[in-house]
Amino acid sequence: MPVRKTGIVLKGIPASPGFSFGEARVVLKWEQPVQERAVSEANIPNELTRLDKAVEATLVELEQWRKSAGLKIGGPVAKIFDTQMMIASDREFLRIVKDEVKKSHKNVEYVYSLQIENTVTPLRLSSDPYMRQMVYDIEAVSRRIISNLGGGDENQETQFPPNSIIVASELSPGEVLSLFERHAAAIVTSGGNAISHMALIARSLLLPAVVGVPSAHLKIKSGDRLVVDGEKGTITINPPDEEWATLHRNKVKLTTQHIARLQKLPVFPPQTRDGIAVDVAANIDLPGPVDEILSKHKIGVGLYRTEFLYLQSGHFPSEDKQFEVYDAVAARYYPQPVVIRTFDLGSDKYIADQQLRESNPALGWRGIRAALDMPKIFRDQLRAILRASSRKNVKILLPMVADISELRKASSLIKRAMVELRQKKTDFDRNIEIGVMIEVPSAAVAADLLAEKVSFFSIGSNDLTQYTLAADRDNERLARIFSPLHPAVLRLIKMTIDAARRHKIPVAVCGEMSGDELAIPLLIGLGIGQLSMNPSKLSNACNVISKIKHNDTIRLADEIMQMSTLKEIESRLFEYNISL
Ligand code: PEP
Ligand code: MG
């Protein structure tokens, strides 16, 4: 196949870390409309039976995917397939399709796909990310059903050589799983975002993925050579021959880098050159295979974002279900601590049930505000976390606290949950530590008030930066403005540390900043007690830590805190970094 245009770089959303390269296999879907056929009255029962059989076959496939995901990834992620099974067997929808077949005398695949189109069209236009995620799930299921009816061209992606990079407008969680099983090297999609179901599955499988790459499936052609960087979110199309040859020479080293880096992590905790241990921990979204690697290295969890449990299923799991998940995570990492953050939903992590339409969701009903307004849901979660704390390695972290009254209300709900458990003679850690995220400027400014009432702080530098600088953390156009190294953000971090020191409580940073090699020496010098980061950043962070001297970082931090512009700060940190 002739090689086209060289070196074009497309940018998307990094959805699953890892580096990969290989030939593209573009999977185009829904391009051939399903054929419309007239059906005689006598053949209508046959059409209806065909539909029942196709639904049955689809449910069998989904059940197999669910089992396979359960084995490879673990329970919570596998539950994504429950949603798809519910969609496939939706009785009301199937009844409408059957009625329409009887009425219109049209073939069932035609009527089915028409009804699907009617259902998803309004959802596609929805500003609600959960609804848009639902579109992917509905389309994925209906493609399977149409394919099982013998129509459509759903299976066109089934043939590809191992180590191909699959490019599609979108992929379903099941497709990602099946592509992984057939040794795809990476996936690239035009649609989707970092929290879409297929991205969650890819992350859990450690399969590199870049999503939300505008028109990727049209810009890339099958046979193009691709280099995918799942950490940066870039795709290079047809790099120059020399580069391609070098990539092939270093193939094993490059493509297994992410997992190998995790497996080769040093003994924890890492130490500075002058022998000071630095507490480094991992952020996790959903339990998965990465937990096994991390726990073997005795790495703790500094931030467990539990809202992904909701995001992957679209509903709040029961107390017992949550307990199962939290308990398994606590057991896996034991005796290392696991900081479980209560649901931080709202804003980009949308709560579908509430039908909320907020004109400014980042400043809206989210995090602890939403939790306090949903006491039954909050109580279930608190009880589940408390029950998982019996080994005494679990801590509770409250997100988006902006005001002391929120902390008071949450604390009294925690106490009430403890009383209930005590009455039932259920075991839990009675001295469980409770901390708050410092990610709203008001919490940083009033950190001294909060410090009196909690056991630890965890700075969410992503939100703290977005709110301090009034710059949306996901807006590419504001990338130059959005920096946690801005002097205003650093002042808030310093205020938080000072307040915590006065009240003798530790401070962690769990936003992206903690894995940034420029920021690490500064944070250590400022007195941050723990750096908790995306697992893909751990290896580099440990490397940086091993090269610095603790005393130097204190001087560096003093110097930085005198500076008045982001530019000065960045260049001084850069200079320090290259001197290591
Ligand atoms: C943060 O805001 O820095 C943080 C860690 O929380 P999240 O990224 O989940 O909002
Ligand atoms: Mg946050």
Coordinates of C-alpha atoms and ligand atoms in Angstrom, one line a residue:
M1 CA 0.0 0.0 0.0
P2 CA 1.5 3.4 -1.0
V3 CA 2.5 5.5 2.0
R4 CA 0.8 8.9 2.0
K5 CA 1.5 12.3 3.6
T6 CA 4.3 12.2 6.1
G7 CA 4.6 13.3 9.7
I8 CA 1.2 14.8 10.2
V9 CA 0.4 15.0 13.9
L10 CA -3.2 14.8 15.2
K11 CA -4.1 15.7 18.7
G12 CA -6.7 14.1 20.8
I13 CA -7.6 13.3 24.4
P14 CA -5.1 11.0 26.1
A15 CA -7.4 8.2 27.3
S16 CA -5.1 5.3 28.2
P17 CA -1.3 5.7 28.6
G18 CA 1.2 3.7 26.7
F19 CA 3.1 4.1 23.4
S20 CA 2.4 2.1 20.3
F21 CA 3.1 2.1 16.6
G22 CA 1.8 0.0 13.7
E23 CA -0.3 0.0 10.6
A24 CA -3.7 1.6 10.8
R25 CA -6.9 -0.4 10.3
V26 CA -9.7 2.0 9.8
V27 CA -13.1 0.6 10.8
L28 CA -15.9 2.5 9.2
K29 CA -19.4 1.9 10.6
W30 CA -22.9 2.7 9.7
E31 CA -21.9 3.8 6.3
Q32 CA -24.1 1.3 4.5
P33 CA -27.8 1.9 5.4
V34 CA -29.6 -1.3 6.2
Q35 CA -31.6 -2.4 3.1
E36 CA -35.4 -1.8 3.1
R37 CA -37.5 -4.8 2.0
A38 CA -41.3 -5.4 1.8
V39 CA -42.5 -8.4 3.9
S40 CA -45.7 -10.2 3.1
E41 CA -48.3 -10.8 5.8
A42 CA -47.5 -14.5 5.9
N43 CA -43.8 -13.8 6.6
I44 CA -44.3 -11.4 9.4
P45 CA -44.1 -14.1 12.2
N46 CA -40.8 -15.2 10.7
E47 CA -39.5 -11.6 10.9
L48 CA -40.5 -11.4 14.6
T49 CA -38.8 -14.7 15.4
R50 CA -35.6 -13.5 13.6
L51 CA -35.6 -10.5 15.9
D52 CA -36.0 -12.6 19.0
K53 CA -33.2 -14.9 17.9
A54 CA -30.9 -12.0 17.1
V55 CA -31.6 -10.5 20.5
E56 CA -30.8 -13.8 22.2
A57 CA -27.6 -14.2 20.2
T58 CA -26.5 -10.7 21.1
L59 CA -27.2 -11.3 24.8
V60 CA -25.1 -14.5 24.7
E61 CA -22.2 -12.4 23.1
L62 CA -22.5 -9.7 25.7
E63 CA -22.6 -12.2 28.5
Q64 CA -19.3 -13.7 27.1
W65 CA -17.7 -10.2 26.9
R66 CA -18.9 -9.6 30.5
K67 CA -17.3 -12.8 31.7
S68 CA -14.1 -12.1 29.8
A69 CA -13.9 -8.6 31.1
G70 CA -14.6 -9.9 34.7
L71 CA -11.7 -12.2 34.4
K72 CA -9.3 -9.8 32.7
I73 CA -10.2 -6.6 34.5
G74 CA -12.4 -7.2 37.5
G75 CA -16.0 -6.7 38.5
P76 CA -16.7 -3.0 38.4
V77 CA -15.5 -2.5 34.9
A78 CA -17.2 -5.6 33.6
K79 CA -20.5 -4.1 34.8
I80 CA -20.4 -1.8 31.8
F81 CA -21.8 -4.8 29.9
D82 CA -24.8 -5.0 32.2
T83 CA -26.0 -1.7 30.7
Q84 CA -25.6 -3.0 27.2
M85 CA -27.5 -6.2 28.1
M86 CA -30.3 -4.0 29.5
I87 CA -30.4 -2.1 26.2
A88 CA -30.4 -5.2 24.1
S89 CA -33.3 -6.8 26.0
D90 CA -35.4 -3.6 26.5
R91 CA -38.9 -5.1 26.1
E92 CA -40.7 -1.8 25.4
F93 CA -38.3 -1.0 22.6
L94 CA -38.6 -4.5 21.1
R95 CA -42.4 -4.3 21.3
I96 CA -42.4 -1.0 19.4
V97 CA -40.2 -2.5 16.7
K98 CA -42.4 -5.6 16.4
D99 CA -45.6 -3.4 16.2
E100 CA -44.0 -1.4 13.5
V101 CA -43.0 -4.5 11.5
K102 CA -46.6 -5.7 11.7
K103 CA -47.9 -2.3 10.7
S104 CA -45.5 -1.3 7.9
H105 CA -44.8 -4.8 6.5
K106 CA -41.1 -3.9 6.3
N107 CA -38.2 -6.2 7.2
V108 CA -37.1 -6.2 10.8
E109 CA -33.5 -4.9 10.4
Y110 CA -34.8 -1.9 8.6
V111 CA -37.5 -1.1 11.2
Y112 CA -35.1 -1.8 14.0
S113 CA -32.4 0.5 12.7
L114 CA -35.0 3.2 12.0
Q115 CA -36.2 3.0 15.6
I116 CA -32.7 3.2 16.9
E117 CA -32.1 6.3 14.8
N118 CA -35.2 7.9 16.3
T119 CA -34.0 7.1 19.8
V120 CA -30.5 8.3 19.5
T121 CA -31.0 11.5 17.4
P122 CA -32.2 13.6 20.3
L123 CA -29.6 12.0 22.6
R124 CA -26.8 12.9 20.2
L125 CA -27.7 16.6 20.6
S126 CA -27.8 16.4 24.4
S127 CA -25.3 18.5 26.3
D128 CA -25.4 15.8 28.9
P129 CA -22.2 13.6 28.6
Y130 CA -24.0 10.7 30.2
M131 CA -26.7 10.8 27.5
R132 CA -24.0 11.0 24.8
Q133 CA -22.3 8.0 26.3
M134 CA -25.6 6.2 26.2
V135 CA -25.7 6.8 22.4
Y136 CA -22.4 4.9 22.0
D137 CA -23.9 2.0 24.1
I138 CA -27.2 1.9 22.1
E139 CA -25.4 2.0 18.8
A140 CA -22.9 -0.7 19.8
V141 CA -25.8 -3.0 20.9
S142 CA -27.8 -2.3 17.8
R143 CA -24.9 -3.0 15.5
R144 CA -24.6 -6.4 17.1
I145 CA -28.3 -7.0 16.7
I146 CA -28.3 -6.0 13.0
S147 CA -25.3 -8.1 12.5
N148 CA -27.0 -11.1 14.1
L149 CA -30.0 -10.5 11.9
G150 CA -27.6 -11.1 9.0
G151 CA -27.6 -7.5 7.8
G152 CA -25.1 -4.6 8.0
D153 CA -21.4 -5.0 7.8
E154 CA -20.6 -5.0 11.5
N155 CA -17.8 -7.6 11.2
Q156 CA -15.6 -5.7 8.8
E157 CA -13.1 -5.0 11.4
T158 CA -12.7 -8.6 12.3
Q159 CA -9.8 -9.1 9.9
F160 CA -6.6 -7.4 10.9
P161 CA -3.0 -8.5 11.5
P162 CA -1.9 -8.4 15.1
N163 CA -0.3 -5.1 16.3
S164 CA -2.6 -3.1 14.0
I165 CA -3.8 0.2 15.3
I166 CA -7.6 0.4 15.1
V167 CA -9.1 3.7 14.1
A168 CA -12.8 4.2 14.2
S169 CA -15.4 7.0 14.6
E170 CA -16.2 5.3 17.9
L171 CA -15.9 1.9 19.6
S172 CA -18.0 0.2 22.1
P173 CA -16.5 -1.3 25.3
G174 CA -17.1 -4.8 23.9
E175 CA -15.3 -3.9 20.7
V176 CA -12.3 -2.6 22.7
L177 CA -12.2 -5.9 24.7
S178 CA -12.4 -8.0 21.5
L179 CA -9.8 -5.8 19.8
F180 CA -7.5 -6.3 22.8
E181 CA -8.0 -10.0 22.7
R182 CA -7.1 -10.0 19.0
H183 CA -3.8 -8.2 19.8
A184 CA -4.6 -4.7 18.5
A185 CA -1.7 -2.5 19.5
A186 CA -3.7 0.7 20.3
I187 CA -7.0 2.4 19.5
V188 CA -7.8 5.8 18.2
T189 CA -11.3 7.2 18.0
S190 CA -12.8 10.4 16.6
G191 CA -15.4 10.5 19.3
G192 CA -15.4 9.8 23.0
N193 CA -13.7 11.4 26.0
A194 CA -11.5 10.2 28.8
I195 CA -14.4 9.0 30.9
S196 CA -16.3 7.2 28.1
H197 CA -16.9 3.6 28.8
M198 CA -14.5 2.4 26.1
A199 CA -11.8 4.6 27.5
L200 CA -12.3 3.1 30.9
I201 CA -12.0 -0.4 29.5
A202 CA -8.9 0.5 27.5
R203 CA -7.2 2.0 30.6
S204 CA -8.1 -1.1 32.6
L205 CA -6.6 -3.3 30.0
L206 CA -3.5 -1.1 29.7
L207 CA -4.2 -0.8 26.0
P208 CA -2.9 2.6 24.7
A209 CA -5.8 4.8 23.5
V210 CA -6.3 8.3 22.2
V211 CA -9.9 9.4 21.8
G212 CA -11.7 12.6 20.7
V213 CA -9.4 13.1 17.7
P214 CA -11.5 15.2 15.3
S215 CA -12.3 13.2 12.2
A216 CA -9.5 10.7 12.8
H217 CA -11.4 7.9 11.0
L218 CA -11.6 10.1 7.9
K219 CA -8.1 11.6 8.0
I220 CA -6.3 8.3 8.6
K221 CA -6.4 5.6 5.9
S222 CA -6.0 1.9 6.4
G223 CA -2.3 1.0 5.9
D224 CA -1.0 4.4 7.1
R225 CA 1.8 4.0 9.6
L226 CA 0.8 5.4 12.9
V227 CA 2.7 6.3 16.1
V228 CA 0.3 6.6 19.1
D229 CA 1.3 8.3 22.3
G230 CA -1.5 7.6 24.8
E231 CA 0.1 9.8 27.4
K232 CA 0.4 12.9 25.3
G233 CA -2.7 12.2 23.3
T234 CA -0.9 12.4 19.9
I235 CA -1.0 10.4 16.7
T236 CA 1.7 10.8 14.1
I237 CA 0.7 9.7 10.6
N238 CA 3.4 8.2 8.4
P239 CA 6.6 9.4 10.2
P240 CA 9.7 9.5 8.0
D241 CA 11.2 6.1 7.0
E242 CA 14.2 6.6 9.2
E243 CA 12.1 7.3 12.3
W244 CA 9.9 4.3 11.4
A245 CA 13.0 2.0 11.2
T246 CA 14.3 3.3 14.5
L247 CA 10.9 2.6 16.1
H248 CA 11.0 -1.0 14.8
R249 CA 14.6 -1.5 16.1
N250 CA 13.4 -0.4 19.6
K251 CA 10.0 -2.0 19.4
V252 CA 10.0 -4.1 22.5
K253 CA 11.5 -1.4 24.7
L254 CA 9.1 1.3 23.4
T255 CA 5.8 -0.5 23.4
T256 CA 6.1 -2.3 26.7
Q257 CA 7.5 0.9 28.2
H258 CA 4.4 1.8 30.2
I259 CA 3.9 -1.6 31.8
A260 CA 7.6 -2.3 32.1
R261 CA 8.1 1.1 33.8
L262 CA 5.5 0.1 36.3
Q263 CA 7.0 -3.3 36.8
K264 CA 10.4 -1.9 37.3
L265 CA 9.5 0.7 39.8
P266 CA 12.1 1.1 42.6
V267 CA 11.5 0.0 46.1
F268 CA 9.0 2.3 47.8
P269 CA 9.2 4.9 49.2
P270 CA 11.7 6.6 46.9
Q271 CA 14.5 8.7 48.5
T272 CA 16.2 11.9 47.7
R273 CA 19.9 12.0 47.1
D274 CA 20.4 13.0 50.7
G275 CA 18.4 10.1 52.0
I276 CA 15.0 11.7 52.7
A277 CA 12.1 9.3 52.0
V278 CA 9.3 10.9 49.9
D279 CA 5.8 9.5 50.2
V280 CA 4.6 8.8 46.6
A281 CA 1.2 7.2 46.0
A282 CA -1.0 6.3 43.1
N283 CA -4.3 7.7 41.9
I284 CA -6.8 5.1 40.7
D285 CA -10.2 5.4 39.0
L286 CA -11.4 1.9 38.8
P287 CA -9.8 -1.3 40.1
G288 CA -8.0 -3.2 37.4
P289 CA -4.8 -5.1 36.5
V290 CA -2.6 -2.2 37.3
D291 CA -3.5 -2.6 41.0
E292 CA -1.7 -5.9 41.1
I293 CA 1.6 -4.3 39.9
L294 CA 1.3 -1.3 42.2
S295 CA 0.4 -3.3 45.3
K296 CA 3.4 -5.6 44.7
H297 CA 5.6 -2.5 44.9
K298 CA 4.0 -1.5 48.2
I299 CA 2.6 1.6 46.7
G300 CA -0.4 3.1 48.5
V301 CA -3.4 4.9 46.9
G302 CA -3.5 8.6 47.6
L303 CA -6.7 9.2 45.6
Y304 CA -9.3 6.6 44.7
R305 CA -11.9 8.4 42.5
T306 CA -15.0 6.4 43.4
E307 CA -17.3 8.4 41.1
F308 CA -16.1 6.2 38.2
L309 CA -18.2 3.4 39.8
Y310 CA -21.2 5.6 39.0
L311 CA -19.9 6.8 35.7
Q312 CA -19.4 3.3 34.3
S313 CA -22.8 2.0 35.3
G314 CA -25.0 5.2 35.2
H315 CA -26.4 4.5 38.7
F316 CA -25.3 4.5 42.3
P317 CA -24.3 1.0 43.3
S318 CA -25.9 -0.3 46.6
E319 CA -24.0 -0.2 49.8
D320 CA -23.2 -3.9 49.6
K321 CA -21.9 -3.6 46.0
Q322 CA -19.7 -0.7 47.0
F323 CA -18.5 -2.5 50.0
E324 CA -17.4 -5.4 47.8
V325 CA -15.4 -3.1 45.6
Y326 CA -13.8 -0.9 48.3
D327 CA -13.0 -3.9 50.4
A328 CA -11.3 -5.7 47.5
V329 CA -9.2 -2.5 46.9
A330 CA -8.3 -2.2 50.6
A331 CA -7.4 -5.9 50.8
R332 CA -5.3 -5.7 47.6
Y333 CA -3.2 -2.7 48.8
Y334 CA -3.0 -3.7 52.5
P335 CA -1.1 -2.7 54.6
Q336 CA -0.5 0.4 52.4
P337 CA -3.1 3.1 53.0
V338 CA -6.0 3.7 50.5
V339 CA -7.5 7.1 50.5
I340 CA -11.1 6.7 49.2
R341 CA -12.6 9.9 48.0
T342 CA -16.4 10.1 48.2
F343 CA -18.3 10.6 44.9
D344 CA -17.1 13.8 43.2
L345 CA -19.9 14.0 40.6
G346 CA -21.2 17.0 38.7
S347 CA -19.6 19.3 36.2
D348 CA -17.6 17.1 33.8
K349 CA -18.6 14.0 35.7
Y350 CA -22.3 14.4 35.2
I351 CA -25.1 13.1 37.4
A352 CA -27.6 11.8 34.9
D353 CA -30.5 11.1 37.2
Q354 CA -30.9 14.7 38.3
Q355 CA -31.8 16.1 34.8
L356 CA -29.7 19.1 35.8
R357 CA -29.3 21.9 33.3
E358 CA -26.7 24.2 34.7
S359 CA -25.3 27.1 32.8
N360 CA -22.0 26.9 34.7
P361 CA -21.6 23.3 35.9
A362 CA -18.0 23.7 37.1
L363 CA -19.4 26.3 39.6
G364 CA -22.5 24.3 40.1
W365 CA -24.0 21.4 42.1
R366 CA -21.1 19.1 42.4
G367 CA -18.8 17.2 44.8
I368 CA -19.7 17.4 48.5
R369 CA -22.6 19.8 47.6
A370 CA -24.4 17.1 45.6
A371 CA -23.5 14.4 48.2
L372 CA -25.0 16.4 51.1
D373 CA -28.2 17.0 49.0
M374 CA -28.5 13.2 48.5
P375 CA -28.1 11.9 52.0
K376 CA -29.4 8.4 51.3
I377 CA -26.8 7.9 48.5
F378 CA -24.1 9.5 50.6
R379 CA -24.9 7.4 53.6
D380 CA -24.7 4.2 51.6
Q381 CA -21.3 5.2 50.4
L382 CA -20.0 6.2 53.8
R383 CA -21.2 2.9 55.3
A384 CA -19.6 1.0 52.5
I385 CA -16.3 2.8 53.0
L386 CA -16.4 2.4 56.8
R387 CA -17.1 -1.3 56.5
A388 CA -14.1 -1.6 54.2
S389 CA -11.9 0.1 56.8
S390 CA -11.7 -2.8 59.2
R391 CA -8.1 -3.5 58.3
K392 CA -7.3 0.1 59.3
N393 CA -5.7 1.1 56.0
V394 CA -8.6 3.2 54.7
K395 CA -9.0 7.0 54.9
I396 CA -12.0 9.1 53.8
L397 CA -11.5 12.1 51.6
L398 CA -14.2 14.7 50.9
P399 CA -14.2 16.5 47.6
M400 CA -14.9 20.1 46.7
V401 CA -15.3 21.3 50.2
A402 CA -15.7 25.1 50.0
D403 CA -17.0 25.9 53.5
I404 CA -16.6 24.6 57.0
S405 CA -20.4 24.0 57.3
E406 CA -20.1 21.3 54.6
L407 CA -17.4 19.6 56.5
R408 CA -19.5 19.7 59.7
K409 CA -22.5 18.2 57.9
A410 CA -20.4 15.5 56.3
S411 CA -18.7 14.7 59.6
S412 CA -22.0 14.3 61.3
L413 CA -23.3 12.0 58.6
I414 CA -20.0 9.9 59.0
K415 CA -20.6 9.8 62.8
R416 CA -24.2 8.7 62.2
A417 CA -23.1 5.9 59.9
M418 CA -20.6 4.8 62.5
V419 CA -23.3 4.7 65.2
E420 CA -25.5 2.5 62.9
L421 CA -22.6 0.1 62.2
R422 CA -21.8 -0.1 65.9
Q423 CA -25.4 -0.9 66.7
K424 CA -25.2 -3.7 64.1
K425 CA -21.9 -4.8 65.6
T426 CA -20.2 -4.4 62.2
D427 CA -16.5 -4.0 62.3
F428 CA -14.9 -0.8 61.1
D429 CA -11.9 1.5 61.9
R430 CA -13.2 3.7 64.7
N431 CA -10.2 6.0 64.3
I432 CA -10.5 6.3 60.6
E433 CA -8.8 9.5 59.3
I434 CA -11.0 12.0 57.5
G435 CA -9.5 14.5 55.2
V436 CA -10.7 17.2 52.8
M437 CA -9.6 18.1 49.3
I438 CA -8.3 21.6 49.0
E439 CA -9.3 22.4 45.5
V440 CA -11.6 25.4 45.9
P441 CA -9.8 28.7 46.6
S442 CA -12.1 29.4 49.6
A443 CA -10.9 26.2 51.2
A444 CA -7.2 27.2 50.7
V445 CA -7.8 30.7 52.1
A446 CA -9.7 29.3 55.1
A447 CA -7.4 26.2 55.4
D448 CA -6.7 27.1 59.1
L449 CA -10.4 26.7 59.9
L450 CA -10.6 23.4 58.2
A451 CA -7.3 22.1 59.5
E452 CA -8.7 22.1 63.1
K453 CA -11.4 19.6 62.1
V454 CA -9.6 17.1 59.9
S455 CA -6.7 14.6 59.9
F456 CA -5.2 15.5 56.6
F457 CA -5.5 17.7 53.5
S458 CA -5.1 16.7 49.9
I459 CA -4.6 19.5 47.4
G460 CA -6.5 19.0 44.1
S461 CA -4.3 21.2 42.0
N462 CA -6.4 20.6 38.9
D463 CA -9.5 22.2 40.3
L464 CA -7.6 24.7 42.5
T465 CA -5.9 26.0 39.4
Q466 CA -9.1 26.1 37.3
Y467 CA -10.9 28.1 40.0
T468 CA -8.1 30.4 41.0
L469 CA -7.3 31.4 37.4
A470 CA -10.9 31.2 36.1
A471 CA -9.6 28.9 33.4
D472 CA -11.4 25.7 32.4
R473 CA -9.0 22.8 33.0
D474 CA -10.2 21.0 29.8
N475 CA -10.1 24.0 27.4
E476 CA -7.2 23.6 25.0
R477 CA -7.3 27.3 24.2
L478 CA -6.6 28.2 27.8
A479 CA -3.7 25.7 28.1
R480 CA -1.2 28.6 28.3
I481 CA -3.1 30.3 31.2
F482 CA -3.9 27.1 33.1
S483 CA -0.9 26.4 35.2
P484 CA -0.6 25.2 38.8
L485 CA 2.8 27.0 38.8
H486 CA 1.1 30.4 38.6
P487 CA 2.2 32.5 41.6
A488 CA -1.4 32.9 42.8
V489 CA -1.9 29.1 42.9
L490 CA 1.4 28.6 44.6
R491 CA 0.4 31.1 47.2
L492 CA -2.7 29.2 48.0
I493 CA -0.8 26.0 48.2
K494 CA 1.7 27.6 50.6
M495 CA -1.2 29.0 52.7
T496 CA -2.6 25.5 52.9
I497 CA 0.7 24.0 54.0
D498 CA 1.3 26.7 56.6
A499 CA -2.2 26.2 58.1
A500 CA -1.7 22.4 58.1
R501 CA 1.7 22.8 59.8
R502 CA 0.2 24.9 62.6
H503 CA -2.4 22.2 63.2
K504 CA 0.1 19.4 62.7
I505 CA -1.7 17.6 59.9
P506 CA -0.1 16.3 56.7
V507 CA -0.8 17.7 53.2
A508 CA -0.8 15.7 50.0
V509 CA -1.1 16.8 46.4
C510 CA -3.2 14.5 44.2
G511 CA -3.8 16.7 41.1
E512 CA -1.7 16.3 37.9
M513 CA 0.9 18.7 39.3
S514 CA 2.2 16.0 41.6
G515 CA 3.5 14.0 38.7
D516 CA 5.0 16.9 36.9
E517 CA 8.8 16.8 37.0
L518 CA 9.2 20.6 37.2
A519 CA 6.8 20.8 40.1
I520 CA 8.0 17.9 42.2
P521 CA 11.1 19.5 43.7
L522 CA 9.1 22.7 44.4
L523 CA 6.3 20.7 46.2
I524 CA 8.9 18.8 48.2
G525 CA 10.6 22.0 49.1
L526 CA 7.4 23.6 50.2
G527 CA 6.8 20.7 52.6
I528 CA 4.2 18.6 50.8
G529 CA 4.0 15.2 52.6
Q530 CA 2.7 13.0 49.8
L531 CA 2.6 13.1 46.1
S532 CA -0.2 11.1 44.6
M533 CA -0.3 10.7 40.9
N534 CA -1.5 8.9 37.8
P535 CA 0.4 5.5 37.7
S536 CA 1.9 6.4 34.4
K537 CA 3.9 9.2 36.1
L538 CA 5.3 7.2 39.0
S539 CA 8.4 6.0 37.3
N540 CA 9.6 9.4 36.2
A541 CA 8.6 11.0 39.5
C542 CA 10.8 8.4 41.4
N543 CA 13.6 9.1 39.0
V544 CA 13.4 12.9 39.6
I545 CA 13.2 12.4 43.4
S546 CA 16.3 10.2 43.4
K547 CA 18.3 13.0 41.8
I548 CA 17.3 15.9 44.1
K549 CA 18.7 17.0 47.5
H550 CA 16.0 17.8 50.0
N551 CA 17.9 20.9 51.3
D552 CA 18.2 22.3 47.8
T553 CA 14.5 22.0 47.3
I554 CA 13.8 24.1 50.4
R555 CA 16.0 26.9 49.0
L556 CA 14.4 26.5 45.6
A557 CA 10.9 26.8 47.1
D558 CA 11.9 30.0 49.0
E559 CA 13.3 31.5 45.8
I560 CA 10.2 30.5 43.7
M561 CA 7.9 32.1 46.3
Q562 CA 9.5 35.4 45.7
M563 CA 8.8 35.4 42.0
S564 CA 5.9 37.3 40.5
T565 CA 5.4 35.7 37.1
L566 CA 4.6 32.2 35.8
K567 CA 7.3 32.7 33.1
E568 CA 10.0 33.3 35.7
I569 CA 8.9 30.4 37.8
E570 CA 8.8 28.0 34.9
S571 CA 12.2 29.0 33.7
R572 CA 13.8 28.7 37.1
L573 CA 12.2 25.2 37.6
F574 CA 13.4 24.2 34.2
E575 CA 16.9 25.3 34.9
Y576 CA 16.9 23.4 38.2
N577 CA 15.5 20.3 36.4
I578 CA 18.2 20.2 33.8
S579 CA 20.9 20.7 36.4
L580 CA 19.9 17.4 38.0
Ligands
PEP1 C1 -8.0 17.8 41.3 O1 -9.0 18.6 41.1 O2 -6.9 18.1 41.3 C2 -8.3 16.4 41.6 C3 -7.4 15.5 42.0 O3 -9.6 15.9 41.5 P1 -10.2 15.6 40.0 O4 -9.1 15.7 39.0 O5 -10.8 14.3 40.2 O6 -11.2 16.7 39.9
MG2 MG -11.0 18.0 41.7

